[in-house]
């Protein structure tokens, strides 16, 4: 699937959520305003009761969702123990958490009047973020359930609705209360908005097959199908989203937010699993790995015949022994993972890696210099390391021509892979780095290390890695590379990569960071990546 745009929310949804989370003593909303904004804040409130007052108006009582009761046994009455055992065990309940309450009075089909509870002068003791973490607003729940019902996968719906590939969309989702949206929330949404089927109407419980046919069936094939050791990639539907909801209060009811699908031409690419395996640089860079775990990882690389085993310099001797009988190459890292080493240190590490027998070398740029726009420093550092590898290759070629027998294979060049750490850079900085790598004819440009964690708004440290937007930006900026669509072309590209043949007419793209599944690998390949780090 390809995604044209992202679901858009009312522009002032953040302010209106804050207003409805901590309402004033007397707040009046029109029916349109209530219908538009309440689905984005109903996760913070739990309706405790409702009634019709003397004037015939519907009155609803809400309390903060963070309020709860704690149960304690009543003190002993002194009766005989056998008599107490026969009686129902009574308990006393004490209120805990936030005691905030509101009363919503619906005046026919017109206004909704919200008043604060009489014993709640101080407002909430928790925050709106706590409410978002505890429960998802119903606006997200309905959209997610509708899309799964159309046949889209749960993971895909969670990915697109949360705006995982767009920082601006993620910020809008957080403002609307969907920061903590997960796959489990989408599963729960599907279960909540099920409609009774014929089986349910007849009193018979639906089987799992019927459930699957109801909520997973689709007229289009799934994006990825594994068949006879081949990968069949189908792209048929494009998800498009509606125009923005009214940015301010309106006298007309807003349209219901839905996601629609429009037909698009079908493109099919068949790639064998061995070819995909030759796209993988298997990462063995975790500093906590034991010797036994490293040996197991190397055995895994040999079993599936991946492109390279990416390993730390101290473990290269073990990698040479473990992979000597295979075509798996050894890749090591320098200036890893923060890139703060001096240029001289990186040159020393690169020379040492050459002596240890590295087939490929990955280098982390000086991220601080890139963020400071010191492009001369960055260019000079990359040029020096790349020149060292090229000079070593030329020297080996001369030695081979003078002394080696004719039947001896010609030495292969050592490709340099330059790691950007895109999570810590903005698009302009990433673009400039792509131009530098293109001008120096570097073998590979790599998205990230997988260790570039960024502190988010919620205080958690996460890394995004090779997102669709980053891969598209880098592939469009680097020296041109056409994406192969046939088996023969893909096989030639994989063989070229595995043999370490550097094409000076293009800079290859490596997607690294959060590439953890087959679908992730296929998406990266579709965006123009010829290698993935996982």
Coordinates of C-alpha atoms in Angstrom, one line a residue:
X1 CA 0.0 0.0 0.0
X2 CA 1.0 3.6 -0.5
X3 CA -0.3 6.4 1.5
X4 CA -1.0 9.8 -0.2
X5 CA -1.8 11.9 2.9
X6 CA -2.5 11.5 6.6
X7 CA -5.7 11.9 8.6
X8 CA -6.2 15.5 9.6
X9 CA -7.8 16.8 12.8
X10 CA -9.5 20.1 13.8
X11 CA -6.7 22.7 13.9
X12 CA -7.7 23.8 17.4
X13 CA -8.3 20.3 18.8
X14 CA -5.5 20.6 21.4
X15 CA -7.0 23.8 23.0
X16 CA -10.5 22.4 22.9
X17 CA -9.3 19.2 24.6
X18 CA -7.7 21.2 27.4
X19 CA -10.9 23.2 27.8
X20 CA -13.1 20.1 28.0
X21 CA -10.6 18.4 30.3
X22 CA -10.7 21.3 32.8
X23 CA -13.9 23.1 32.1
X24 CA -14.9 26.4 33.8
X25 CA -17.8 26.6 36.2
X26 CA -20.3 27.1 33.3
X27 CA -19.4 26.1 29.7
X28 CA -21.9 26.1 26.9
X29 CA -21.4 24.3 23.6
X30 CA -23.5 24.0 20.5
X31 CA -24.6 20.6 19.4
X32 CA -22.1 20.8 16.5
X33 CA -19.3 21.7 18.8
X34 CA -20.1 18.8 21.1
X35 CA -20.3 16.3 18.3
X36 CA -17.0 17.5 16.8
X37 CA -14.8 17.8 19.9
X38 CA -16.2 15.3 22.5
X39 CA -14.9 12.2 20.7
X40 CA -11.4 13.6 21.2
X41 CA -11.8 13.9 25.0
X42 CA -14.2 11.2 26.0
X43 CA -11.2 9.0 27.0
X44 CA -10.6 11.3 30.0
X45 CA -14.2 10.9 31.4
X46 CA -16.3 8.0 32.5
X47 CA -20.0 8.3 32.6
X48 CA -21.3 7.3 36.0
X49 CA -25.0 8.0 35.6
X50 CA -27.7 9.7 33.5
X51 CA -31.2 10.9 34.0
X52 CA -34.0 13.2 32.7
X53 CA -34.6 16.3 34.9
X54 CA -37.8 18.0 35.7
X55 CA -37.6 20.1 32.5
X56 CA -37.2 17.1 30.3
X57 CA -33.5 17.6 29.6
X58 CA -31.1 14.7 29.5
X59 CA -28.4 15.0 32.2
X60 CA -25.2 13.0 32.2
X61 CA -22.8 12.7 35.1
X62 CA -19.1 12.1 34.4
X63 CA -16.2 11.5 36.7
X64 CA -12.5 11.4 35.9
X65 CA -11.4 8.1 34.5
X66 CA -8.5 8.0 36.9
X67 CA -10.9 7.8 39.9
X68 CA -11.3 4.3 41.3
X69 CA -12.3 2.5 44.5
X70 CA -10.2 0.6 47.0
X71 CA -11.9 -2.2 48.8
X72 CA -11.3 -3.1 52.5
X73 CA -13.1 -5.7 54.6
X74 CA -15.3 -4.3 57.3
X75 CA -14.1 -4.8 60.9
X76 CA -15.1 -8.0 62.7
X77 CA -18.5 -7.8 64.5
X78 CA -17.5 -10.3 67.2
X79 CA -19.9 -13.0 66.0
X80 CA -19.0 -16.6 65.9
X81 CA -16.7 -17.5 63.0
X82 CA -19.2 -20.1 61.6
X83 CA -21.9 -17.5 61.5
X84 CA -19.7 -15.0 59.7
X85 CA -18.8 -17.6 57.1
X86 CA -22.5 -18.0 56.2
X87 CA -23.0 -14.3 55.6
X88 CA -22.0 -12.4 52.5
X89 CA -18.6 -10.7 52.9
X90 CA -19.3 -7.0 53.1
X91 CA -16.7 -4.4 52.2
X92 CA -16.3 -0.7 52.5
X93 CA -15.1 1.4 49.5
X94 CA -12.8 4.4 49.7
X95 CA -12.3 6.7 46.7
X96 CA -8.7 6.9 45.3
X97 CA -7.1 8.9 42.5
X98 CA -8.7 12.0 40.9
X99 CA -12.2 13.0 42.1
X100 CA -13.0 15.5 39.4
X101 CA -16.6 15.4 38.2
X102 CA -18.7 17.3 35.6
X103 CA -22.4 17.4 34.8
X104 CA -23.5 17.7 31.1
X105 CA -27.1 18.9 30.4
X106 CA -28.4 18.4 26.9
X107 CA -31.0 21.0 26.0
X108 CA -33.0 19.2 23.3
X109 CA -31.0 19.1 20.1
X110 CA -29.4 22.4 20.7
X111 CA -27.0 23.4 23.4
X112 CA -24.9 21.3 25.8
X113 CA -24.2 23.0 29.2
X114 CA -21.2 21.6 31.1
X115 CA -20.9 22.5 34.8
X116 CA -18.1 21.5 37.3
X117 CA -18.9 19.3 40.2
X118 CA -19.6 21.2 43.5
X119 CA -16.8 19.5 45.4
X120 CA -14.2 19.9 42.7
X121 CA -12.8 23.4 43.0
X122 CA -9.2 22.4 42.4
X123 CA -9.7 20.5 39.1
X124 CA -7.8 17.3 38.2
X125 CA -4.9 15.9 40.1
X126 CA -3.7 14.0 37.0
X127 CA -2.9 15.3 33.5
X128 CA -4.5 14.9 30.1
X129 CA -1.4 12.9 29.1
X130 CA -2.3 10.4 31.8
X131 CA -5.8 10.0 30.4
X132 CA -4.4 9.5 26.9
X133 CA -2.1 6.8 28.1
X134 CA -4.9 5.0 29.9
X135 CA -7.5 5.0 27.1
X136 CA -7.7 6.0 23.4
X137 CA -10.3 8.6 22.3
X138 CA -13.3 7.2 20.5
X139 CA -12.5 9.3 17.4
X140 CA -9.5 7.1 16.8
X141 CA -11.3 3.9 17.7
X142 CA -14.1 4.3 15.2
X143 CA -11.7 5.1 12.3
X144 CA -9.4 2.2 13.1
X145 CA -12.3 -0.3 13.3
X146 CA -13.8 0.9 10.0
X147 CA -10.5 0.5 8.2
X148 CA -9.8 -3.0 9.6
X149 CA -13.3 -4.0 8.6
X150 CA -12.5 -2.9 5.0
X151 CA -9.8 -5.5 4.9
X152 CA -6.6 -3.6 5.9
X153 CA -4.2 -5.2 8.3
X154 CA -4.2 -4.2 11.9
X155 CA -0.5 -3.2 11.8
X156 CA -1.1 -1.1 8.6
X157 CA -4.0 0.7 10.2
X158 CA -2.1 1.4 13.4
X159 CA 0.9 2.6 11.3
X160 CA -1.0 5.0 9.1
X161 CA -3.5 6.4 11.6
X162 CA -0.7 7.2 14.1
X163 CA 1.3 9.0 11.4
X164 CA 4.4 6.9 12.0
X165 CA 6.3 8.2 8.9
X166 CA 5.5 11.9 9.3
X167 CA 6.8 13.9 12.3
X168 CA 4.2 16.6 11.7
X169 CA 1.4 14.1 11.6
X170 CA 2.7 12.4 14.8
X171 CA 2.5 15.8 16.6
X172 CA -1.1 16.3 15.4
X173 CA -2.0 12.8 16.5
X174 CA -0.5 13.5 20.0
X175 CA -2.5 16.8 20.2
X176 CA -5.7 14.9 19.4
X177 CA -5.0 12.2 22.1
X178 CA -3.6 9.4 19.9
X179 CA 0.0 9.5 21.0
X180 CA -0.2 6.0 22.7
X181 CA -2.1 4.3 19.8
X182 CA -0.9 0.7 19.4
X183 CA -1.8 -2.4 17.5
X184 CA -3.7 -3.7 20.5
X185 CA -5.9 -0.6 20.5
X186 CA -6.8 -1.4 16.9
X187 CA -7.6 -5.0 17.9
X188 CA -9.8 -3.7 20.7
X189 CA -11.5 -1.3 18.3
X190 CA -12.5 -4.1 16.0
X191 CA -13.9 -6.2 18.9
X192 CA -15.9 -3.2 20.1
X193 CA -17.6 -2.2 16.9
X194 CA -18.5 -5.7 15.6
X195 CA -21.9 -6.0 14.1
X196 CA -24.0 -9.1 14.8
X197 CA -23.8 -11.7 12.0
X198 CA -26.3 -14.3 10.9
X199 CA -24.4 -16.7 13.3
X200 CA -24.8 -14.3 16.2
X201 CA -28.5 -13.7 15.4
X202 CA -29.1 -17.4 15.4
X203 CA -27.5 -17.8 18.8
X204 CA -24.4 -19.6 17.4
X205 CA -21.0 -18.3 18.2
X206 CA -18.9 -17.3 15.2
X207 CA -15.9 -19.5 14.5
X208 CA -12.4 -18.0 14.1
X209 CA -12.7 -18.5 10.3
X210 CA -15.9 -16.5 10.2
X211 CA -14.3 -13.8 12.3
X212 CA -11.3 -13.7 9.9
X213 CA -13.5 -13.6 6.8
X214 CA -15.6 -10.8 8.3
X215 CA -12.8 -8.4 9.4
X216 CA -9.9 -9.4 7.2
X217 CA -11.4 -10.2 3.8
X218 CA -10.6 -7.8 1.0
X219 CA -11.0 -7.7 -2.7
X220 CA -7.3 -7.1 -3.1
X221 CA -4.5 -9.5 -2.2
X222 CA -2.3 -8.8 0.8
X223 CA 0.8 -6.6 0.2
X224 CA 3.2 -9.6 0.7
X225 CA 2.6 -13.2 -0.2
X226 CA 5.2 -16.0 0.2
X227 CA 4.8 -18.7 -2.4
X228 CA 7.3 -21.4 -3.3
X229 CA 10.3 -19.6 -1.8
X230 CA 9.4 -16.5 -3.8
X231 CA 8.1 -13.1 -2.6
X232 CA 5.2 -11.8 -4.6
X233 CA 4.8 -8.1 -3.9
X234 CA 1.3 -6.7 -4.9
X235 CA 0.4 -3.0 -4.7
X236 CA -3.2 -2.4 -5.6
X237 CA -5.0 0.0 -3.2
X238 CA -4.0 3.5 -2.3
X239 CA -5.4 4.9 1.0
X240 CA -6.5 8.6 0.7
X241 CA -7.9 10.7 3.5
X242 CA -10.7 13.3 3.6
X243 CA -10.1 17.1 3.6
X244 CA -9.5 18.7 7.0
X245 CA -12.4 19.1 9.4
X246 CA -13.6 22.7 10.0
X247 CA -10.8 24.5 11.9
X248 CA -13.2 26.5 14.1
X249 CA -16.7 26.3 15.5
X250 CA -19.3 25.8 12.8
X251 CA -23.1 25.8 12.7
X252 CA -23.1 22.8 10.4
X253 CA -22.3 19.3 11.5
X254 CA -18.8 18.2 10.3
X255 CA -18.4 15.2 8.0
X256 CA -17.7 11.9 9.6
X257 CA -13.9 11.2 9.5
X258 CA -13.4 8.1 7.4
X259 CA -10.6 6.6 5.3
X260 CA -11.5 5.7 1.7
X261 CA -9.7 3.5 -0.8
X262 CA -9.3 4.2 -4.5
X263 CA -8.3 1.7 -7.1
X264 CA -4.8 2.0 -8.6
X265 CA -2.9 0.0 -11.1
X266 CA -1.5 -3.3 -9.8
X267 CA 2.3 -3.8 -9.9
X268 CA 3.8 -7.2 -9.2
X269 CA 7.4 -8.0 -8.5
X270 CA 8.7 -11.6 -7.8
X271 CA 12.0 -11.8 -5.9
X272 CA 13.5 -15.0 -4.5
X273 CA 14.3 -15.3 -0.8
X274 CA 18.0 -15.9 -1.4
X275 CA 18.2 -12.6 -3.3
X276 CA 16.5 -10.8 -0.4
X277 CA 18.9 -12.5 2.0
X278 CA 21.8 -11.0 0.1
X279 CA 20.4 -7.5 0.9
X280 CA 20.9 -8.1 4.7
X281 CA 23.7 -6.8 6.7
X282 CA 23.2 -8.8 9.9
X283 CA 24.0 -6.6 12.9
X284 CA 26.1 -8.2 15.7
X285 CA 26.9 -4.8 17.3
X286 CA 25.1 -5.1 20.7
X287 CA 27.8 -4.4 23.3
X288 CA 26.2 -6.9 25.7
X289 CA 26.6 -10.0 23.4
X290 CA 28.7 -12.8 24.9
X291 CA 31.2 -14.8 22.9
X292 CA 28.7 -17.7 22.7
X293 CA 25.9 -15.4 21.4
X294 CA 28.3 -13.9 18.8
X295 CA 29.1 -17.5 17.6
X296 CA 25.4 -18.3 17.3
X297 CA 24.8 -15.0 15.3
X298 CA 27.6 -15.9 13.0
X299 CA 26.2 -19.4 12.5
X300 CA 22.9 -17.8 11.6
X301 CA 24.6 -15.5 9.0
X302 CA 26.2 -18.6 7.4
X303 CA 22.9 -20.6 7.5
X304 CA 20.9 -18.0 5.6
X305 CA 23.8 -16.7 3.4
X306 CA 23.3 -13.0 4.1
X307 CA 25.3 -10.3 2.5
X308 CA 27.5 -9.4 5.5
X309 CA 27.9 -9.9 9.2
X310 CA 28.3 -6.5 10.7
X311 CA 30.5 -7.0 13.7
X312 CA 32.6 -5.0 16.1
X313 CA 36.4 -4.9 15.5
X314 CA 37.4 -7.1 18.6
X315 CA 35.3 -9.9 17.2
X316 CA 36.6 -9.9 13.6
X317 CA 39.0 -12.8 14.1
X318 CA 36.2 -15.0 15.3
X319 CA 34.1 -13.8 12.3
X320 CA 36.9 -14.8 9.9
X321 CA 36.9 -18.3 11.3
X322 CA 33.2 -18.7 11.5
X323 CA 32.5 -17.5 8.0
X324 CA 35.6 -18.7 6.1
X325 CA 33.6 -21.5 4.4
X326 CA 30.8 -19.2 3.2
X327 CA 30.3 -16.2 0.8
X328 CA 29.2 -14.0 3.7
X329 CA 31.4 -10.9 3.9
X330 CA 32.7 -9.3 7.1
X331 CA 31.7 -5.7 7.8
X332 CA 33.0 -3.7 10.7
X333 CA 32.4 -0.2 12.1
X334 CA 34.6 2.8 12.9
X335 CA 33.7 5.9 15.0
X336 CA 30.7 3.8 16.2
X337 CA 28.1 4.6 17.4
X338 CA 28.3 8.4 18.0
X339 CA 30.9 9.4 15.4
X340 CA 32.7 11.7 17.9
X341 CA 36.2 10.3 17.3
X342 CA 38.8 12.5 15.6
X343 CA 39.6 12.0 11.9
X344 CA 43.0 10.6 12.9
X345 CA 41.3 8.0 15.2
X346 CA 38.9 7.0 12.4
X347 CA 41.8 6.6 10.0
X348 CA 43.6 4.4 12.5
X349 CA 40.5 2.3 13.0
X350 CA 40.0 2.0 9.3
X351 CA 43.6 0.9 8.7
X352 CA 43.3 -1.6 11.6
X353 CA 40.1 -3.0 10.1
X354 CA 41.9 -3.5 6.8
X355 CA 44.6 -5.4 8.5
X356 CA 42.1 -7.6 10.3
X357 CA 40.5 -8.6 6.9
X358 CA 37.3 -6.4 6.8
X359 CA 35.5 -6.6 3.4
X360 CA 33.3 -3.6 4.1
X361 CA 33.6 -0.6 6.6
X362 CA 30.9 1.6 8.0
X363 CA 31.8 5.0 9.5
X364 CA 29.6 7.3 11.6
X365 CA 29.9 10.9 10.6
X366 CA 30.6 13.6 13.3
X367 CA 27.0 14.3 14.1
X368 CA 27.8 17.5 16.0
X369 CA 29.7 18.9 13.0
X370 CA 26.8 18.1 10.7
X371 CA 24.3 19.8 13.0
X372 CA 26.7 22.8 13.1
X373 CA 26.8 22.9 9.3
X374 CA 30.6 22.5 9.2
X375 CA 30.4 20.8 5.9
X376 CA 34.1 21.3 5.1
X377 CA 35.0 19.2 8.1
X378 CA 32.5 16.5 7.2
X379 CA 33.7 16.4 3.5
X380 CA 37.4 16.2 4.5
X381 CA 36.8 13.4 7.0
X382 CA 34.8 11.3 4.6
X383 CA 37.4 11.9 1.8
X384 CA 40.3 10.9 3.9
X385 CA 38.8 7.6 5.0
X386 CA 37.6 6.8 1.5
X387 CA 41.0 7.6 0.0
X388 CA 42.6 5.3 2.5
X389 CA 40.5 2.4 1.3
X390 CA 41.0 3.3 -2.4
X391 CA 44.8 3.5 -1.9
X392 CA 44.8 0.2 -0.2
X393 CA 42.9 -1.4 -3.1
X394 CA 45.2 0.1 -5.7
X395 CA 48.2 -1.2 -3.8
X396 CA 46.7 -4.6 -3.6
X397 CA 46.0 -4.6 -7.4
X398 CA 49.7 -3.7 -8.1
X399 CA 51.0 -6.4 -5.9
X400 CA 48.6 -8.9 -7.5
X401 CA 49.7 -8.0 -11.0
X402 CA 53.4 -8.3 -10.1
X403 CA 53.5 -11.4 -7.9
X404 CA 50.2 -13.3 -7.9
X405 CA 49.5 -16.1 -10.4
X406 CA 47.1 -15.5 -13.2
X407 CA 44.5 -17.8 -11.7
X408 CA 44.4 -15.9 -8.4
X409 CA 41.2 -13.8 -8.0
X410 CA 41.7 -10.1 -8.3
X411 CA 41.4 -8.2 -5.0
X412 CA 38.0 -6.6 -4.4
X413 CA 37.7 -2.9 -3.2
X414 CA 36.5 -2.2 0.3
X415 CA 33.3 -0.2 0.1
X416 CA 32.9 2.7 2.6
X417 CA 29.4 3.1 4.1
X418 CA 28.7 6.5 5.6
X419 CA 26.2 6.5 8.5
X420 CA 24.1 9.7 8.8
X421 CA 22.1 9.0 12.0
X422 CA 19.0 10.6 10.5
X423 CA 17.0 10.7 13.7
X424 CA 19.3 13.5 14.9
X425 CA 19.3 15.6 11.7
X426 CA 16.7 17.6 9.8
X427 CA 15.9 17.2 6.1
X428 CA 18.2 20.0 4.9
X429 CA 21.2 18.4 6.8
X430 CA 20.4 15.0 5.4
X431 CA 20.2 16.4 1.9
X432 CA 23.6 18.1 2.2
X433 CA 25.2 14.9 3.4
X434 CA 23.7 13.1 0.4
X435 CA 25.3 15.7 -1.9
X436 CA 28.6 15.2 -0.2
X437 CA 28.5 11.4 -0.6
X438 CA 27.5 11.8 -4.2
X439 CA 30.4 14.2 -5.0
X440 CA 32.9 11.9 -3.3
X441 CA 31.3 8.8 -5.0
X442 CA 30.9 6.9 -1.7
X443 CA 29.7 3.3 -2.0
X444 CA 26.8 3.5 0.5
X445 CA 24.8 6.1 2.4
X446 CA 23.3 4.6 5.6
X447 CA 20.3 6.0 7.5
X448 CA 21.3 5.3 11.1
X449 CA 23.2 3.2 13.6
X450 CA 20.1 1.9 15.4
X451 CA 21.6 3.4 18.6
X452 CA 20.6 7.0 18.0
X453 CA 17.9 7.3 20.6
X454 CA 16.1 10.6 20.9
X455 CA 14.2 11.8 23.9
X456 CA 10.5 12.3 22.9
X457 CA 7.9 14.5 24.4
X458 CA 6.6 11.8 26.7
X459 CA 10.1 11.4 28.2
X460 CA 10.8 8.0 26.5
X461 CA 13.9 7.4 24.3
X462 CA 13.1 5.9 21.0
X463 CA 14.6 5.7 17.5
X464 CA 12.7 5.8 14.2
X465 CA 15.5 4.7 11.8
X466 CA 14.6 4.0 8.2
X467 CA 11.2 5.6 7.7
X468 CA 9.6 5.9 4.3
X469 CA 10.0 9.7 4.1
X470 CA 13.8 9.5 5.0
X471 CA 14.4 6.7 2.4
X472 CA 12.6 8.6 -0.3
X473 CA 14.5 11.8 0.5
X474 CA 17.9 10.1 0.4
X475 CA 17.2 8.0 -2.7
X476 CA 16.0 11.1 -4.6
X477 CA 19.1 13.1 -3.5
X478 CA 21.9 10.6 -4.0
X479 CA 23.4 9.7 -7.3
X480 CA 20.6 8.0 -9.4
X481 CA 19.9 4.4 -8.9
X482 CA 17.1 2.5 -10.7
X483 CA 15.1 0.0 -8.8
X484 CA 15.2 -3.4 -10.4
X485 CA 11.9 -5.2 -11.0
X486 CA 13.0 -8.4 -12.6
X487 CA 14.6 -11.5 -11.2
X488 CA 17.6 -11.3 -13.5
X489 CA 18.3 -7.6 -12.6
X490 CA 17.7 -8.2 -8.9
X491 CA 20.1 -11.2 -9.0
X492 CA 22.8 -9.2 -10.7
X493 CA 22.5 -6.4 -8.2
X494 CA 22.7 -8.9 -5.3
X495 CA 25.8 -10.6 -6.9
X496 CA 27.4 -7.2 -7.4
X497 CA 26.8 -6.2 -3.8
X498 CA 28.1 -9.6 -2.4
X499 CA 31.2 -9.3 -4.5
X500 CA 32.0 -5.8 -3.2
X501 CA 32.0 -4.2 -6.7
X502 CA 31.8 -0.4 -6.3
X503 CA 29.7 1.4 -9.0
X504 CA 31.1 4.9 -9.2
X505 CA 28.0 6.1 -11.1
X506 CA 25.7 5.8 -8.1
X507 CA 25.6 5.8 -4.4
X508 CA 23.7 2.8 -2.9
X509 CA 21.2 3.3 -0.1
X510 CA 21.2 1.2 3.0
X511 CA 18.1 1.2 5.3
X512 CA 19.2 0.7 8.9
X513 CA 17.2 1.1 12.1
X514 CA 13.8 -0.5 12.8
X515 CA 14.0 -2.9 9.9
X516 CA 12.8 -5.9 11.8
X517 CA 10.4 -7.8 9.5
X518 CA 10.1 -9.1 6.0
X519 CA 7.5 -6.4 5.2
X520 CA 10.0 -3.8 6.5
X521 CA 12.7 -5.2 4.1
X522 CA 10.3 -5.2 1.2
X523 CA 9.2 -1.6 1.9
X524 CA 12.8 -0.5 2.1
X525 CA 13.6 -2.2 -1.3
X526 CA 10.6 -0.5 -2.8
X527 CA 12.0 2.9 -1.7
X528 CA 15.3 2.2 -3.5
X529 CA 17.4 0.6 -0.7
X530 CA 19.9 -2.1 -1.9
X531 CA 20.9 -3.1 1.6
X532 CA 19.2 -3.2 5.0
X533 CA 20.7 -3.4 8.4
X534 CA 18.8 -5.6 10.9

